PDB file of N, CA and C in Angstrom:
ATOM      1  N   GLY A   1       1.496  14.058   8.662  1.00 55.00           N
ATOM      2  CA  GLY A   1       1.470  13.782  10.015  1.00 55.00           C
ATOM      3  C   GLY A   1       1.264  12.320  10.327  1.00 55.00           C
ATOM      4  N   ALA A   2       0.274  12.098  11.152  1.00 59.00           N
ATOM      5  CA  ALA A   2       0.011  10.754  11.681  1.00 59.00           C
ATOM      6  C   ALA A   2      -0.349   9.759  10.587  1.00 59.00           C
ATOM      7  N   ILE A   3      -1.070  10.215   9.573  1.00 57.00           N
ATOM      8  CA  ILE A   3      -1.455   9.302   8.486  1.00 57.00           C
ATOM      9  C   ILE A   3      -0.214   8.765   7.795  1.00 57.00           C
ATOM     10  N   LEU A   4       0.728   9.638   7.496  1.00 58.00           N
ATOM     11  CA  LEU A   4       1.938   9.188   6.815  1.00 58.00           C
ATOM     12  C   LEU A   4       2.816   8.337   7.727  1.00 58.00           C
ATOM     13  N   ILE A   5       2.832   8.628   9.027  1.00 61.00           N
ATOM     14  CA  ILE A   5       3.604   7.802   9.962  1.00 61.00           C
ATOM     15  C   ILE A   5       3.033   6.389   9.988  1.00 61.00           C
ATOM     16  N   ASN A   6       1.700   6.283  10.089  1.00 66.00           N
ATOM     17  CA  ASN A   6       1.062   4.966  10.058  1.00 66.00           C
ATOM     18  C   ASN A   6       1.312   4.286   8.724  1.00 66.00           C
ATOM     19  N   SER A   7       1.326   5.070   7.682  1.00 66.00           N
ATOM     20  CA  SER A   7       1.549   4.555   6.342  1.00 66.00           C
ATOM     21  C   SER A   7       2.939   3.939   6.218  1.00 66.00           C
ATOM     22  N   VAL A   8       3.928   4.573   6.804  1.00 67.00           N
ATOM     23  CA  VAL A   8       5.295   4.046   6.773  1.00 67.00           C
ATOM     24  C   VAL A   8       5.338   2.700   7.492  1.00 67.00           C
ATOM     25  N   ALA A   9       4.642   2.598   8.612  1.00 69.00           N
ATOM     26  CA  ALA A   9       4.598   1.331   9.344  1.00 69.00           C
ATOM     27  C   ALA A   9       3.970   0.242   8.484  1.00 69.00           C
ATOM     28  N   GLU A  10       2.911   0.586   7.759  1.00 69.00           N
ATOM     29  CA  GLU A  10       2.259  -0.388   6.885  1.00 69.00           C
ATOM     30  C   GLU A  10       3.189  -0.828   5.759  1.00 69.00           C
ATOM     31  N   ASP A  11       4.031   0.065   5.282  1.00 66.00           N
ATOM     32  CA  ASP A  11       4.970  -0.277   4.211  1.00 66.00           C
ATOM     33  C   ASP A  11       5.907  -1.408   4.613  1.00 66.00           C
ATOM     34  N   LYS A  12       6.175  -1.503   5.910  1.00 67.00           N
ATOM     35  CA  LYS A  12       7.151  -2.475   6.389  1.00 67.00           C
ATOM     36  C   LYS A  12       6.511  -3.785   6.847  1.00 67.00           C
ATOM     37  N   GLU A  13       5.175  -3.883   6.722  1.00 69.00           N
ATOM     38  CA  GLU A  13       4.503  -5.109   7.126  1.00 69.00           C
ATOM     39  C   GLU A  13       4.873  -6.249   6.183  1.00 69.00           C
ATOM     40  N   GLU A  14       5.022  -7.418   6.754  1.00 67.00           N
ATOM     41  CA  GLU A  14       5.360  -8.597   5.962  1.00 67.00           C
ATOM     42  C   GLU A  14       4.083  -9.218   5.398  1.00 67.00           C
ATOM     43  N   TRP A  15       4.176  -9.721   4.168  1.00 65.00           N
ATOM     44  CA  TRP A  15       3.035 -10.382   3.535  1.00 65.00           C
ATOM     45  C   TRP A  15       2.913 -11.773   4.152  1.00 65.00           C
ATOM     46  N   ASN A  16       1.829 -11.995   4.909  1.00 71.00           N
ATOM     47  CA  ASN A  16       1.648 -13.274   5.600  1.00 71.00           C
ATOM     48  C   ASN A  16       0.403 -14.021   5.151  1.00 71.00           C
ATOM     49  N   ASN A  17      -0.141 -13.668   4.010  1.00 64.00           N
ATOM     50  CA  ASN A  17      -1.354 -14.327   3.545  1.00 64.00           C
ATOM     51  C   ASN A  17      -0.971 -15.523   2.675  1.00 64.00           C
ATOM     52  N   HIS A  18      -0.960 -16.696   3.279  1.00 72.00           N
ATOM     53  CA  HIS A  18      -0.560 -17.898   2.553  1.00 72.00           C
ATOM     54  C   HIS A  18      -1.771 -18.748   2.171  1.00 72.00           C
ATOM     55  N   THR A  19      -2.964 -18.168   2.272  1.00 84.00           N
ATOM     56  CA  THR A  19      -4.178 -18.937   2.000  1.00 84.00           C
ATOM     57  C   THR A  19      -4.698 -18.718   0.588  1.00 84.00           C
ATOM     58  N   ILE A  20      -4.067 -17.842  -0.180  1.00 83.00           N
ATOM     59  CA  ILE A  20      -4.519 -17.599  -1.545  1.00 83.00           C
ATOM     60  C   ILE A  20      -3.421 -17.998  -2.526  1.00 83.00           C
ATOM     61  N   SER A  21      -3.809 -18.193  -3.765  1.00 88.00           N
ATOM     62  CA  SER A  21      -2.854 -18.646  -4.777  1.00 88.00           C
ATOM     63  C   SER A  21      -1.844 -17.549  -5.110  1.00 88.00           C
ATOM     64  N   TYR A  22      -0.786 -17.958  -5.766  1.00 87.00           N
ATOM     65  CA  TYR A  22       0.252 -17.018  -6.193  1.00 87.00           C
ATOM     66  C   TYR A  22      -0.341 -15.924  -7.079  1.00 87.00           C
ATOM     67  N   THR A  23      -1.199 -16.314  -8.025  1.00 92.00           N
ATOM     68  CA  THR A  23      -1.826 -15.340  -8.932  1.00 92.00           C
ATOM     69  C   THR A  23      -2.668 -14.340  -8.152  1.00 92.00           C
ATOM     70  N   GLU A  24      -3.425 -14.822  -7.169  1.00 90.00           N
ATOM     71  CA  GLU A  24      -4.231 -13.924  -6.341  1.00 90.00           C
ATOM     72  C   GLU A  24      -3.345 -12.992  -5.515  1.00 90.00           C
ATOM     73  N   GLN A  25      -2.216 -13.505  -5.042  1.00 86.00           N
ATOM     74  CA  GLN A  25      -1.289 -12.659  -4.286  1.00 86.00           C
ATOM     75  C   GLN A  25      -0.757 -11.531  -5.166  1.00 86.00           C
ATOM     76  N   ILE A  26      -0.362 -11.866  -6.393  1.00 90.00           N
ATOM     77  CA  ILE A  26       0.153 -10.852  -7.316  1.00 90.00           C
ATOM     78  C   ILE A  26      -0.925  -9.822  -7.626  1.00 90.00           C
ATOM     79  N   THR A  27      -2.148 -10.284  -7.871  1.00 92.00           N
ATOM     80  CA  THR A  27      -3.262  -9.375  -8.155  1.00 92.00           C
ATOM     81  C   THR A  27      -3.522  -8.456  -6.968  1.00 92.00           C
ATOM     82  N   THR A  28      -3.536  -9.029  -5.770  1.00 88.00           N
ATOM     83  CA  THR A  28      -3.777  -8.246  -4.554  1.00 88.00           C
ATOM     84  C   THR A  28      -2.672  -7.219  -4.337  1.00 88.00           C
ATOM     85  N   MET A  29      -1.424  -7.640  -4.512  1.00 87.00           N
ATOM     86  CA  MET A  29      -0.311  -6.710  -4.312  1.00 87.00           C
ATOM     87  C   MET A  29      -0.286  -5.621  -5.381  1.00 87.00           C
ATOM     88  N   SER A  30      -0.621  -5.960  -6.606  1.00 93.00           N
ATOM     89  CA  SER A  30      -0.676  -4.953  -7.676  1.00 93.00           C
ATOM     90  C   SER A  30      -1.744  -3.910  -7.376  1.00 93.00           C
ATOM     91  N   LYS A  31      -2.900  -4.379  -6.904  1.00 93.00           N
ATOM     92  CA  LYS A  31      -3.981  -3.456  -6.534  1.00 93.00           C
ATOM     93  C   LYS A  31      -3.523  -2.552  -5.388  1.00 93.00           C
ATOM     94  N   TRP A  32      -2.860  -3.148  -4.387  1.00 88.00           N
ATOM     95  CA  TRP A  32      -2.383  -2.374  -3.247  1.00 88.00           C
ATOM     96  C   TRP A  32      -1.393  -1.303  -3.699  1.00 88.00           C
ATOM     97  N   ILE A  33      -0.476  -1.668  -4.593  1.00 91.00           N
ATOM     98  CA  ILE A  33       0.525  -0.711  -5.074  1.00 91.00           C
ATOM     99  C   ILE A  33      -0.145   0.448  -5.803  1.00 91.00           C
ATOM    100  N   LYS A  34      -1.121   0.151  -6.656  1.00 93.00           N
ATOM    101  CA  LYS A  34      -1.830   1.219  -7.380  1.00 93.00           C
ATOM    102  C   LYS A  34      -2.548   2.147  -6.412  1.00 93.00           C
ATOM    103  N   GLU A  35      -3.205   1.568  -5.397  1.00 91.00           N
ATOM    104  CA  GLU A  35      -3.895   2.384  -4.394  1.00 91.00           C
ATOM    105  C   GLU A  35      -2.901   3.202  -3.579  1.00 91.00           C
ATOM    106  N   ARG A  36      -1.763   2.609  -3.285  1.00 88.00           N
ATOM    107  CA  ARG A  36      -0.711   3.289  -2.512  1.00 88.00           C
ATOM    108  C   ARG A  36      -0.165   4.491  -3.272  1.00 88.00           C
ATOM    109  N   ILE A  37       0.087   4.299  -4.562  1.00 90.00           N
ATOM    110  CA  ILE A  37       0.574   5.396  -5.398  1.00 90.00           C
ATOM    111  C   ILE A  37      -0.454   6.518  -5.441  1.00 90.00           C
ATOM    112  N   ALA A  38      -1.714   6.168  -5.625  1.00 91.00           N
ATOM    113  CA  ALA A  38      -2.775   7.181  -5.664  1.00 91.00           C
ATOM    114  C   ALA A  38      -2.856   7.925  -4.337  1.00 91.00           C
ATOM    115  N   PHE A  39      -2.749   7.196  -3.222  1.00 89.00           N
ATOM    116  CA  PHE A  39      -2.787   7.813  -1.903  1.00 89.00           C
ATOM    117  C   PHE A  39      -1.633   8.795  -1.729  1.00 89.00           C
ATOM    118  N   LEU A  40      -0.423   8.347  -2.055  1.00 88.00           N
ATOM    119  CA  LEU A  40       0.745   9.213  -1.894  1.00 88.00           C
ATOM    120  C   LEU A  40       0.668  10.422  -2.814  1.00 88.00           C
ATOM    121  N   ASP A  41       0.228  10.230  -4.047  1.00 91.00           N
ATOM    122  CA  ASP A  41       0.058  11.357  -4.966  1.00 91.00           C
ATOM    123  C   ASP A  41      -0.893  12.388  -4.381  1.00 91.00           C
ATOM    124  N   THR A  42      -1.997  11.912  -3.826  1.00 90.00           N
ATOM    125  CA  THR A  42      -2.982  12.821  -3.227  1.00 90.00           C
ATOM    126  C   THR A  42      -2.383  13.573  -2.048  1.00 90.00           C
ATOM    127  N   ARG A  43      -1.700  12.850  -1.171  1.00 87.00           N
ATOM    128  CA  ARG A  43      -1.109  13.485   0.014  1.00 87.00           C
ATOM    129  C   ARG A  43      -0.017  14.476  -0.369  1.00 87.00           C
ATOM    130  N   ILE A  44       0.832  14.096  -1.303  1.00 88.00           N
ATOM    131  CA  ILE A  44       1.935  14.970  -1.707  1.00 88.00           C
ATOM    132  C   ILE A  44       1.408  16.182  -2.456  1.00 88.00           C
ATOM    133  N   ASN A  45       0.496  15.966  -3.385  1.00 88.00           N
ATOM    134  CA  ASN A  45      -0.032  17.074  -4.182  1.00 88.00           C
ATOM    135  C   ASN A  45      -0.869  18.041  -3.362  1.00 88.00           C
ATOM    136  N   SER A  46      -1.453  17.584  -2.248  1.00 86.00           N
ATOM    137  CA  SER A  46      -2.249  18.483  -1.412  1.00 86.00           C
ATOM    138  C   SER A  46      -1.361  19.466  -0.656  1.00 86.00           C
ATOM    139  N   LYS A  47      -0.063  19.191  -0.611  1.00 75.00           N
ATOM    140  CA  LYS A  47       0.876  20.070   0.098  1.00 75.00           C
ATOM    141  C   LYS A  47       1.377  21.206  -0.783  1.00 75.00           C
ATOM    142  N   PHE A  48       1.146  21.117  -2.091  1.00 65.00           N
ATOM    143  CA  PHE A  48       1.669  22.128  -3.010  1.00 65.00           C
ATOM    144  C   PHE A  48       0.571  22.954  -3.612  1.00 65.00           C
TER     145      PHE A  48
END
């Protein structure tokens, strides 16, 4: 429902954090991707 709709909107947000180094950006994005996968796995698996 609403959580996934908001989630789709977040997927399309542009990365605008230019105050951290490239390495920090990669680390932050990698962490976000891992959390995103875990979130989606939880949401999808709760439906089955």
